[in-house]
């Protein structure tokens, strides 16, 4: 059963090419998971049959950035790992979108220390933040739907310099001040 059984086949539809392209893109976002910690378990649960991510056309998890256009960062990211995440982002196809899933990816969470990035948006552009520790699958699905709403509003080519997304301010250094040591380091 399909549309062709419900509609007369000699109908003509008029629309804008931008709407058709955005409709195709929003219905086929292919996520690449970057799961480093416990939020990744909820990400895996979201992909299970119980939550049926296929309703949004986003069930095809790819582990190749060149076949993906939605990066889901789930879990804390260390300073050492950030160049890897940036490289993956750079290798993804345009246009591409990013979800920061959970408190750790968005803010560093409870890991307020020199080794953990205090928010991945300091290094890559983030489109949607999903709050929680960890967020439930329903929350991540709401994040995917938010991405779809962003795609609905996208222009062709997408807004930005040269028709591309905002450039990366690549600097592998924390942007927060290092907290003083609780005890003297000695001489
Ligand atoms: S936000 Fe909570 S659940 Fe997610 S990675 Fe951090 S500690 Fe784990």
PDB file of N, CA and C in Angstrom, residues 12 18 34 37-38 44-47 51 98 109 122-123 140 147 153 160 170 175:
ATOM      1  N   UNK A  12      -1.348  16.386 -10.693  1.00  0.00           N
ATOM      2  CA  UNK A  12      -0.100  17.133 -10.815  1.00  0.00           C
ATOM      3  C   UNK A  12       0.094  17.935  -9.538  1.00  0.00           C
ATOM      4  N   UNK A  18      13.317  23.662  -3.391  1.00  0.00           N
ATOM      5  CA  UNK A  18      13.904  23.730  -2.048  1.00  0.00           C
ATOM      6  C   UNK A  18      13.126  22.844  -1.071  1.00  0.00           C
ATOM      7  N   UNK A  34      29.123   9.089  17.898  1.00  0.00           N
ATOM      8  CA  UNK A  34      30.428   9.274  18.549  1.00  0.00           C
ATOM      9  C   UNK A  34      30.156   9.101  20.043  1.00  0.00           C
ATOM     10  N   UNK A  37      30.795   7.301  26.273  1.00  0.00           N
ATOM     11  CA  UNK A  37      30.503   6.976  27.675  1.00  0.00           C
ATOM     12  C   UNK A  37      29.059   6.522  27.812  1.00  0.00           C
ATOM     13  N   UNK A  38      28.503   6.680  29.009  1.00  0.00           N
ATOM     14  CA  UNK A  38      27.199   6.078  29.323  1.00  0.00           C
ATOM     15  C   UNK A  38      26.072   6.593  28.430  1.00  0.00           C
ATOM     16  N   UNK A  44      22.287   3.687  21.895  1.00  0.00           N
ATOM     17  CA  UNK A  44      22.032   2.337  21.358  1.00  0.00           C
ATOM     18  C   UNK A  44      20.586   1.942  21.581  1.00  0.00           C
ATOM     19  N   UNK A  45      20.036   2.280  22.756  1.00  0.00           N
ATOM     20  CA  UNK A  45      18.636   1.950  23.031  1.00  0.00           C
ATOM     21  C   UNK A  45      17.714   2.656  22.045  1.00  0.00           C
ATOM     22  N   UNK A  46      18.076   3.892  21.674  1.00  0.00           N
ATOM     23  CA  UNK A  46      17.252   4.654  20.725  1.00  0.00           C
ATOM     24  C   UNK A  46      17.172   3.940  19.386  1.00  0.00           C
ATOM     25  N   UNK A  47      18.243   3.220  19.055  1.00  0.00           N
ATOM     26  CA  UNK A  47      18.273   2.524  17.769  1.00  0.00           C
ATOM     27  C   UNK A  47      17.542   1.184  17.823  1.00  0.00           C
ATOM     28  N   UNK A  51      11.934   1.804  19.995  1.00  0.00           N
ATOM     29  CA  UNK A  51      11.759   3.239  19.724  1.00  0.00           C
ATOM     30  C   UNK A  51      11.633   3.546  18.232  1.00  0.00           C
ATOM     31  N   UNK A  98      24.857  18.510  13.811  1.00  0.00           N
ATOM     32  CA  UNK A  98      25.473  17.931  15.007  1.00  0.00           C
ATOM     33  C   UNK A  98      24.492  17.995  16.171  1.00  0.00           C
ATOM     34  N   UNK A 109      29.716  18.249  31.988  1.00  0.00           N
ATOM     35  CA  UNK A 109      29.008  17.571  33.073  1.00  0.00           C
ATOM     36  C   UNK A 109      29.721  17.733  34.404  1.00  0.00           C
ATOM     37  N   UNK A 122      32.798  24.222  21.774  1.00  0.00           N
ATOM     38  CA  UNK A 122      34.002  25.051  21.724  1.00  0.00           C
ATOM     39  C   UNK A 122      34.869  24.686  20.522  1.00  0.00           C
ATOM     40  N   UNK A 123      34.610  23.532  19.916  1.00  0.00           N
ATOM     41  CA  UNK A 123      35.494  23.049  18.846  1.00  0.00           C
ATOM     42  C   UNK A 123      34.767  22.691  17.553  1.00  0.00           C
ATOM     43  N   UNK A 140      16.308  12.014  22.835  1.00  0.00           N
ATOM     44  CA  UNK A 140      17.157  12.031  21.646  1.00  0.00           C
ATOM     45  C   UNK A 140      16.306  12.087  20.380  1.00  0.00           C
ATOM     46  N   UNK A 147      16.335  18.578  14.568  1.00  0.00           N
ATOM     47  CA  UNK A 147      17.186  18.661  13.380  1.00  0.00           C
ATOM     48  C   UNK A 147      16.313  18.708  12.124  1.00  0.00           C
ATOM     49  N   UNK A 153      13.860  24.513   7.413  1.00  0.00           N
ATOM     50  CA  UNK A 153      14.066  25.954   7.232  1.00  0.00           C
ATOM     51  C   UNK A 153      15.303  26.271   6.400  1.00  0.00           C
ATOM     52  N   UNK A 160      25.377  30.890   4.956  1.00  0.00           N
ATOM     53  CA  UNK A 160      26.726  30.893   5.522  1.00  0.00           C
ATOM     54  C   UNK A 160      27.729  31.252   4.469  1.00  0.00           C
ATOM     55  N   UNK A 170      39.491  25.997  14.987  1.00  0.00           N
ATOM     56  CA  UNK A 170      40.236  24.880  15.553  1.00  0.00           C
ATOM     57  C   UNK A 170      41.344  25.382  16.468  1.00  0.00           C
ATOM     58  N   UNK A 175      39.195  26.344  26.848  1.00  0.00           N
ATOM     59  CA  UNK A 175      38.951  27.774  26.886  1.00  0.00           C
ATOM     60  C   UNK A 175      38.660  28.261  28.302  1.00  0.00           C
TER      61      UNK A 175
END
